[in-house]
Coordinates of C-alpha atoms and ligand atoms in Angstrom, one line a residue:
M1 CA 0.0 -0.1 -0.1
T2 CA 2.9 2.5 0.8
D3 CA 3.9 2.8 -2.9
Q4 CA 0.2 3.6 -4.0
T5 CA -0.1 7.1 -5.4
Y6 CA -3.4 8.0 -4.0
W7 CA -5.2 7.6 -0.6
N8 CA -8.5 6.6 -2.5
P9 CA -7.4 5.5 -6.2
V10 CA -11.1 5.2 -7.0
L11 CA -12.5 8.5 -5.7
E12 CA -9.3 10.6 -6.7
T13 CA -9.4 9.5 -10.2
L14 CA -13.2 9.4 -11.2
P15 CA -14.1 11.4 -14.1
Q16 CA -15.7 14.8 -13.2
E17 CA -19.1 13.9 -14.9
T18 CA -19.3 10.8 -12.4
I19 CA -18.1 13.1 -9.4
R20 CA -20.8 15.5 -10.4
Q21 CA -23.5 12.8 -10.3
L22 CA -22.0 11.4 -7.0
Q23 CA -22.1 15.1 -5.6
L24 CA -25.8 15.5 -6.4
K25 CA -26.8 12.3 -5.1
K26 CA -25.1 13.1 -1.7
F27 CA -26.5 16.6 -1.7
K28 CA -30.1 15.2 -1.9
K29 CA -29.5 12.9 0.9
I30 CA -27.8 15.4 3.3
I31 CA -30.5 18.0 2.6
K32 CA -33.1 15.6 3.5
W33 CA -31.1 14.6 6.5
T34 CA -31.2 18.3 7.7
Y35 CA -34.6 19.0 6.6
E36 CA -36.0 16.0 8.8
R37 CA -33.9 16.2 11.8
S38 CA -33.3 19.8 12.6
K39 CA -35.9 22.8 13.1
F40 CA -33.2 25.4 12.2
H41 CA -32.8 23.8 8.7
R42 CA -36.4 23.2 8.0
E43 CA -37.6 26.8 9.0
I44 CA -34.9 28.1 6.5
Y45 CA -35.9 25.9 3.5
D46 CA -39.6 26.2 4.2
A47 CA -39.3 30.1 4.4
A48 CA -37.6 29.6 0.9
G49 CA -40.2 27.3 -0.5
V50 CA -37.4 24.6 -0.9
R51 CA -38.4 21.0 -0.4
P52 CA -35.5 18.1 -0.4
E53 CA -37.5 16.1 -2.9
D54 CA -37.6 19.1 -5.4
I55 CA -33.7 19.1 -5.8
R56 CA -33.1 17.3 -9.2
S57 CA -30.1 19.4 -10.6
F58 CA -27.3 21.6 -9.9
E59 CA -29.7 24.5 -10.9
D60 CA -31.9 23.5 -8.0
V61 CA -28.8 23.2 -5.7
H62 CA -27.8 26.8 -6.5
Q63 CA -31.4 27.9 -5.4
V64 CA -30.9 26.5 -1.6
P65 CA -30.6 29.2 0.6
C66 CA -27.1 29.6 2.1
I67 CA -26.2 29.2 5.8
E68 CA -24.4 32.1 7.3
K69 CA -21.8 32.1 10.2
S70 CA -23.9 34.5 12.2
M71 CA -26.9 32.4 11.9
M72 CA -25.0 29.4 13.6
R73 CA -23.8 31.9 16.3
D74 CA -27.5 33.2 17.1
I75 CA -28.5 29.4 17.8
Q76 CA -25.7 28.8 20.1
R77 CA -26.6 28.1 23.9
K78 CA -30.1 27.3 23.1
D79 CA -31.9 24.0 23.2
P80 CA -30.4 21.1 22.9
F81 CA -27.6 23.1 24.9
P82 CA -25.2 24.1 24.0
Y83 CA -25.7 23.6 20.2
G84 CA -29.2 24.7 19.5
D85 CA -31.6 23.3 16.8
A86 CA -29.3 22.9 14.0
L87 CA -28.2 19.7 15.7
C88 CA -29.2 16.7 13.4
V89 CA -28.6 13.8 16.1
P90 CA -29.5 13.0 19.5
L91 CA -27.4 15.1 21.9
E92 CA -26.1 11.7 23.2
D93 CA -24.7 10.7 19.9
V94 CA -22.4 13.8 20.2
A95 CA -19.0 12.6 20.9
V96 CA -16.8 15.5 20.3
F97 CA -16.7 19.1 21.2
R98 CA -14.8 21.9 19.2
Q99 CA -15.3 25.5 18.4
T100 CA -14.2 27.7 15.9
S101 CA -11.1 30.0 16.4
G102 CA -13.2 33.1 16.9
T103 CA -11.0 35.2 14.2
T104 CA -14.1 36.9 13.1
G105 CA -16.2 37.2 16.3
Q106 CA -17.8 35.0 19.0
P107 CA -16.7 31.3 18.5
V108 CA -19.2 28.9 17.0
Y109 CA -19.5 25.5 18.7
Q110 CA -19.1 22.4 16.6
P111 CA -20.6 19.2 17.7
D112 CA -19.5 15.9 16.0
T113 CA -20.6 12.2 16.1
W114 CA -17.8 9.6 16.5
Q115 CA -18.6 8.7 12.9
D116 CA -18.1 12.5 12.0
W117 CA -14.6 12.3 13.7
E118 CA -13.6 9.3 11.9
W119 CA -14.7 11.1 8.7
W120 CA -12.5 14.1 9.7
A121 CA -9.6 11.5 10.1
E122 CA -10.5 10.3 6.5
C123 CA -10.5 13.6 4.9
W124 CA -7.1 14.5 6.4
S125 CA -5.8 11.1 5.2
Y126 CA -6.4 12.3 1.6
I127 CA -4.1 15.3 2.4
L128 CA -1.4 13.7 4.2
W129 CA -1.2 11.0 1.8
A130 CA -1.1 13.5 -1.4
Q131 CA 1.7 15.4 0.6
G132 CA 3.7 12.3 0.7
Y133 CA 3.3 11.2 4.4
R134 CA 3.9 7.5 4.8
P135 CA 3.9 5.0 7.5
K136 CA 7.8 5.4 7.9
D137 CA 7.3 9.2 8.7
R138 CA 7.6 10.4 12.2
V139 CA 5.3 13.5 12.6
F140 CA 5.7 16.0 15.0
I141 CA 2.7 18.2 15.9
P142 CA 3.8 21.6 17.5
F143 CA 0.2 22.6 18.4
G144 CA -1.6 23.4 21.7
Y145 CA -4.0 20.8 21.7
N146 CA -7.2 22.5 22.9
I147 CA -10.9 23.4 22.0
F148 CA -9.9 24.8 18.4
V149 CA -10.0 22.0 16.0
A150 CA -6.8 23.2 14.3
F151 CA -4.5 20.0 13.9
W152 CA -6.5 17.6 16.0
A153 CA -7.8 15.5 12.9
G154 CA -4.4 15.9 11.2
H155 CA -2.9 14.1 14.3
Y156 CA -5.7 11.3 13.9
A157 CA -5.2 11.0 10.2
A158 CA -1.4 10.6 10.5
E159 CA -1.8 7.7 13.0
K160 CA -4.5 6.4 10.8
I161 CA -2.0 6.2 7.9
G162 CA 0.5 4.6 10.2
C163 CA 2.9 7.4 10.8
E164 CA 4.4 7.9 14.2
V165 CA 2.8 10.8 15.7
I166 CA 4.6 13.0 18.6
P167 CA 2.1 15.4 20.0
G168 CA 4.1 18.8 20.8
G169 CA 1.4 19.9 23.0
V170 CA 2.3 22.4 26.0
L171 CA 5.8 22.4 25.0
D172 CA 7.3 25.6 24.3
T173 CA 8.9 26.6 21.0
K174 CA 12.4 25.9 22.0
A175 CA 11.6 22.4 23.7
R176 CA 9.7 21.6 20.4
I177 CA 12.6 22.3 18.4
L178 CA 14.9 20.2 20.8
K179 CA 12.2 17.3 20.6
I180 CA 12.3 17.3 16.7
Q181 CA 16.0 17.3 16.9
E182 CA 16.4 14.7 19.4
L183 CA 13.8 12.1 17.6
Q184 CA 14.5 13.2 14.1
A185 CA 11.0 13.8 13.2
T186 CA 10.6 14.0 9.5
A187 CA 7.4 16.0 9.1
M188 CA 5.1 18.4 10.9
M189 CA 2.0 20.7 10.8
G190 CA 1.3 24.2 11.7
T191 CA 0.2 27.7 10.9
P192 CA 2.8 29.4 8.3
T193 CA 3.2 32.2 10.9
Y194 CA 4.1 29.7 13.7
I195 CA 6.5 27.5 11.4
L196 CA 8.4 30.6 10.5
G197 CA 8.5 31.6 14.0
M198 CA 10.0 28.2 15.0
A199 CA 12.8 28.6 12.5
E200 CA 13.4 32.1 13.7
T201 CA 13.7 30.9 17.4
A202 CA 16.0 28.1 16.3
K203 CA 18.5 30.4 14.3
M204 CA 18.3 33.5 16.8
K205 CA 18.1 32.0 19.9
M206 CA 19.4 28.5 19.9
E207 CA 22.0 28.6 16.9
I208 CA 20.2 25.6 15.3
D209 CA 19.9 25.8 11.6
P210 CA 16.3 24.4 10.8
S211 CA 17.4 23.4 7.4
Q212 CA 19.8 21.0 9.0
L213 CA 17.2 19.1 11.1
S214 CA 15.3 16.1 9.6
I215 CA 12.1 17.8 8.8
D216 CA 11.5 17.1 4.9
K217 CA 7.9 18.2 4.6
I218 CA 5.5 20.4 6.3
T219 CA 1.7 21.0 6.0
C220 CA 0.5 24.4 6.6
A221 CA -3.2 25.4 7.4
G222 CA -5.0 28.1 9.1
E223 CA -3.5 31.0 6.9
C224 CA -3.1 31.2 3.2
G225 CA 0.6 31.7 3.6
A226 CA 1.8 28.2 2.1
S227 CA 0.0 29.4 -1.2
I228 CA 1.6 32.8 -1.2
P229 CA 4.6 32.2 -3.5
S230 CA 7.2 34.3 -1.2
T231 CA 5.8 32.8 1.9
K232 CA 6.4 29.4 0.7
R233 CA 9.9 30.0 -0.4
R234 CA 10.8 31.6 2.7
L235 CA 9.0 28.5 4.7
E236 CA 10.9 25.9 2.4
N237 CA 14.3 27.7 2.4
A238 CA 14.2 28.1 6.3
W239 CA 13.3 24.4 6.8
G240 CA 15.1 22.7 3.8
A241 CA 11.6 21.1 3.5
K242 CA 9.0 20.9 0.8
V243 CA 5.8 23.0 2.4
Y244 CA 2.2 22.2 1.3
D245 CA -1.1 24.3 1.9
H246 CA -4.1 22.8 3.2
A247 CA -7.4 25.0 3.7
G248 CA -10.2 23.9 6.0
A249 CA -12.5 25.2 8.6
T250 CA -14.2 23.8 11.8
E251 CA -17.7 24.3 10.6
I252 CA -16.8 22.8 7.3
G253 CA -14.2 20.1 7.5
A254 CA -10.7 19.5 5.7
W255 CA -11.8 20.2 2.1
S256 CA -8.9 20.9 0.0
F257 CA -5.3 20.3 -0.1
E258 CA -2.0 21.0 -2.0
C259 CA -0.4 17.6 -3.5
Q260 CA 3.3 17.0 -4.1
A261 CA 3.1 18.3 -7.5
Q262 CA 2.4 21.9 -6.1
P263 CA 0.5 23.1 -9.0
G264 CA 0.2 26.6 -7.6
G265 CA -3.4 25.8 -6.2
L266 CA -5.5 23.5 -3.9
H267 CA -7.2 20.3 -4.8
V268 CA -10.8 20.2 -3.7
N269 CA -11.8 17.0 -2.3
D270 CA -14.8 17.0 -4.2
A271 CA -15.9 13.4 -3.6
L272 CA -16.4 14.6 -0.1
F273 CA -17.5 18.3 -0.5
L274 CA -19.3 20.4 -3.0
V275 CA -17.7 23.6 -3.5
E276 CA -19.5 26.3 -5.4
I277 CA -18.1 29.9 -6.2
A278 CA -20.6 32.8 -6.2
D279 CA -20.0 36.2 -7.3
V280 CA -19.7 38.4 -4.1
E281 CA -22.1 41.3 -5.5
T282 CA -24.5 39.3 -7.4
G283 CA -24.6 35.9 -6.0
E284 CA -24.3 34.1 -9.6
I285 CA -22.4 31.0 -9.7
I286 CA -19.2 31.1 -11.5
D287 CA -18.2 27.9 -13.2
E288 CA -15.5 29.1 -15.2
P289 CA -11.8 29.7 -14.5
G290 CA -10.2 33.1 -13.7
R291 CA -13.0 34.8 -12.0
Q292 CA -12.9 35.3 -8.3
G293 CA -15.9 34.9 -5.8
K294 CA -16.7 33.5 -2.4
M295 CA -16.8 29.8 -1.7
I296 CA -20.1 28.2 -0.9
I297 CA -19.4 24.8 0.6
T298 CA -21.5 21.7 1.6
A299 CA -20.1 18.8 3.7
L300 CA -21.7 16.0 1.9
D301 CA -21.3 13.3 4.6
R302 CA -21.2 15.1 7.9
Q303 CA -23.9 14.1 10.5
A304 CA -24.1 15.9 13.7
Q305 CA -24.2 19.5 12.4
P306 CA -23.6 19.3 8.6
C307 CA -23.1 22.4 6.8
V308 CA -25.4 22.8 3.9
R309 CA -24.3 25.7 1.3
F310 CA -22.4 27.4 3.8
D311 CA -21.3 30.9 3.0
S312 CA -17.5 30.7 4.1
K313 CA -16.5 34.3 2.7
D314 CA -13.5 32.6 1.6
V315 CA -12.4 34.1 -1.7
I316 CA -11.3 31.7 -4.4
E317 CA -11.3 30.9 -8.2
W318 CA -11.2 27.9 -10.4
A319 CA -7.8 27.0 -12.0
A320 CA -8.1 26.7 -15.8
E321 CA -5.8 23.5 -16.1
P322 CA -5.9 20.0 -14.4
C323 CA -3.1 19.0 -12.0
P324 CA -0.4 16.9 -13.4
C325 CA -0.5 14.6 -10.3
G326 CA -3.4 12.7 -12.1
R327 CA -6.2 13.7 -9.4
T328 CA -9.3 14.5 -11.5
S329 CA -10.5 16.9 -8.6
R330 CA -10.9 20.4 -9.7
L331 CA -8.3 22.9 -8.7
I332 CA -8.5 26.2 -7.0
K333 CA -5.7 28.8 -8.3
G334 CA -3.5 30.2 -5.7
G335 CA -5.3 28.6 -2.8
V336 CA -7.7 30.9 -0.8
V337 CA -7.0 34.3 -1.6
G338 CA -8.6 36.0 1.4
R339 CA -11.8 36.6 3.0
A340 CA -14.6 38.5 1.4
D341 CA -14.6 40.4 4.6
D342 CA -11.0 41.4 4.6
I343 CA -10.8 42.5 1.0
T344 CA -11.5 46.1 1.4
K345 CA -11.3 49.3 -0.5
V346 CA -8.5 51.7 0.4
K347 CA -8.5 55.0 -1.3
G348 CA -11.1 53.3 -4.0
V349 CA -8.7 50.5 -4.8
L350 CA -9.5 46.9 -3.7
L351 CA -6.8 45.5 -1.4
A352 CA -6.3 42.0 -0.2
P353 CA -4.2 41.5 2.7
S354 CA -2.5 38.6 1.1
A355 CA -1.1 40.7 -1.7
I356 CA 1.0 42.7 0.8
E357 CA 2.3 39.3 2.6
E358 CA 3.5 38.4 -1.1
V359 CA 5.5 41.6 -1.4
V360 CA 6.9 41.7 2.2
R361 CA 8.1 38.2 2.1
G362 CA 9.6 38.6 -1.2
V363 CA 11.9 41.5 -0.3
D364 CA 15.4 40.2 0.9
G365 CA 16.7 41.7 4.0
L366 CA 13.1 42.0 5.7
G367 CA 11.9 39.9 8.6
D368 CA 8.9 37.4 8.4
E369 CA 6.7 39.7 10.7
Y370 CA 4.8 42.7 9.5
E371 CA 1.8 44.7 10.4
V372 CA -0.6 46.6 8.3
I373 CA -2.8 49.6 9.9
V374 CA -5.6 51.2 7.7
D375 CA -6.7 54.6 9.2
R376 CA -8.5 57.6 8.0
V377 CA -6.9 60.9 8.7
G378 CA -9.4 63.7 7.7
H379 CA -11.0 62.4 4.4
T380 CA -8.1 60.3 3.3
D381 CA -7.2 56.7 3.9
Q382 CA -3.8 56.1 5.2
I383 CA -1.9 52.7 5.2
T384 CA 0.9 52.2 7.4
L385 CA 3.1 49.0 7.1
K386 CA 5.3 48.2 9.9
V387 CA 8.2 45.9 9.0
E388 CA 11.3 44.5 10.7
V389 CA 14.8 44.6 8.9
L390 CA 17.1 41.5 9.5
P391 CA 20.2 42.0 11.6
E392 CA 22.5 41.4 8.5
A393 CA 20.7 44.0 6.3
Q394 CA 20.7 46.8 8.9
D395 CA 23.4 48.7 6.9
Q396 CA 21.4 48.7 3.9
C397 CA 17.9 49.7 5.5
Q398 CA 17.4 52.5 3.1
L399 CA 17.7 50.1 0.1
V400 CA 15.4 47.6 1.6
E401 CA 13.0 50.2 2.2
S402 CA 13.0 51.7 -1.2
E403 CA 12.5 48.1 -2.8
L404 CA 9.7 47.4 -0.5
A405 CA 8.0 50.6 -1.6
D406 CA 8.6 50.1 -5.2
Q407 CA 7.1 46.6 -5.1
L408 CA 4.2 47.7 -3.2
R409 CA 3.3 50.2 -5.6
L410 CA 3.8 47.9 -8.3
K411 CA 1.8 44.9 -6.9
T412 CA -1.0 46.7 -5.0
N413 CA -1.3 50.2 -6.6
L414 CA -1.1 51.9 -3.2
R415 CA 1.2 54.2 -1.3
Y416 CA 2.3 53.1 2.3
D417 CA 3.8 54.9 5.3
I418 CA 6.7 52.5 5.8
E419 CA 7.9 52.0 9.5
I420 CA 11.0 50.2 10.2
C421 CA 10.8 48.6 13.6
G422 CA 13.5 47.0 15.6
C423 CA 14.4 43.3 15.3
E424 CA 11.9 41.0 16.9
T425 CA 9.6 44.1 18.2
L426 CA 6.5 43.1 16.3
P427 CA 4.0 40.6 17.9
R428 CA 4.6 36.8 17.4
Y429 CA 1.9 34.5 17.1
E430 CA 1.5 30.7 18.0
V431 CA -1.7 30.1 16.0
K432 CA -3.3 32.6 13.6
A433 CA -1.6 36.0 13.1
K434 CA -3.6 39.4 13.1
R435 CA -1.7 41.5 11.0
F436 CA -4.3 43.5 9.3
K437 CA -6.0 46.3 11.3
D438 CA -8.5 48.5 9.8
L439 CA -9.3 51.5 12.1
R440 CA -11.5 53.3 9.7
N441 CA -14.7 52.3 11.1
K442 CA -13.8 52.8 15.0
P443 CA -16.0 54.9 17.1
E444 CA -15.2 58.5 17.3
K445 CA -13.2 59.7 20.2
D446 CA -14.8 62.4 22.3
Ligands
LIG1 ZN1 -2.3 17.4 -7.8

């Protein structure tokens, strides 16, 4: 089995028409499941005049109302406590509690049955296998195992595949690096921010060159960094390893992955998930490559609290070409570009925070951390970008700064006030970073 290319050789190579038929069949089943078992879903569909038995085509699917994150927040802490009536199984069938990270507001609780939990591990097995994880690997997971789902399912999937798994739990960053060194771990998982931070700690504080350690592949998730070319390059150079992206979410599941071919995008695991892309303004479904929209996603096999047409607000676009790895699933180009909420107009120009990351991480001499603050002075938008210059580039500060300004103007069409900060003075993050601050709508001071 270890020389097999695909985790699931049947589902990963089905012709697209067959996958579409399978998706439609599963969609009918999951909407019937939610309609019959949950008052929350039934009320939404009744109000829209949608009956599960009326779903016959993808045209019908597109008419099914979307579930918004705010709707999930509103039902929390109601009966059956604490999940509310979106729950589709008896409370005693819930085996696992997790919650969302709360990056965009109050966290949402996520119940799963044991079968759901096995499904999570199965979804992650596709990811890890596609990224070259095999039973001979020793996988280190530098993550603070807690209520946020993060790398929990990645842990179980690595075990399921047959890897040896080292839970890096409450160890601090230095202790984690020493453990990787001591046990000669070959793979690890983390947010791009934290994986870069680990490399910095190893180099600056421990005199260890992370590229000389035994890690040869890293799975990144939680932020889009590993799909941003300049960030991926920094990660790969720092660790001397292949770095792969994965996008998933607590409410949805582990729906996408980059494969070893590194095609500049993510495979959608479309035997298990239905991904639709909708125009942000009009809601029109986009099927052709090259047009960005927000992702509407359905987890087709989840039981306890399935998401049916969940409006994820993740901005993505279809890639034009299939992946050379031979998987027939659809690819999204460049990973998740950002969130519809984060892509904002500054001085009338659309700005995606990931575009700034691409520039900062592409300039030699700059540290990995940065911070963006958008504010309004009088009637004018102003963007401040704080960066750190590496110790070895301190004598070329002005050159680095002018290179940064040029690249920013070229790539984002905007002017920035650049602030050079002292080394290691900007905040460091262990999970998801908060580097983009938009202060324009803050309440007026007296
Ligand atoms: Zn591929």
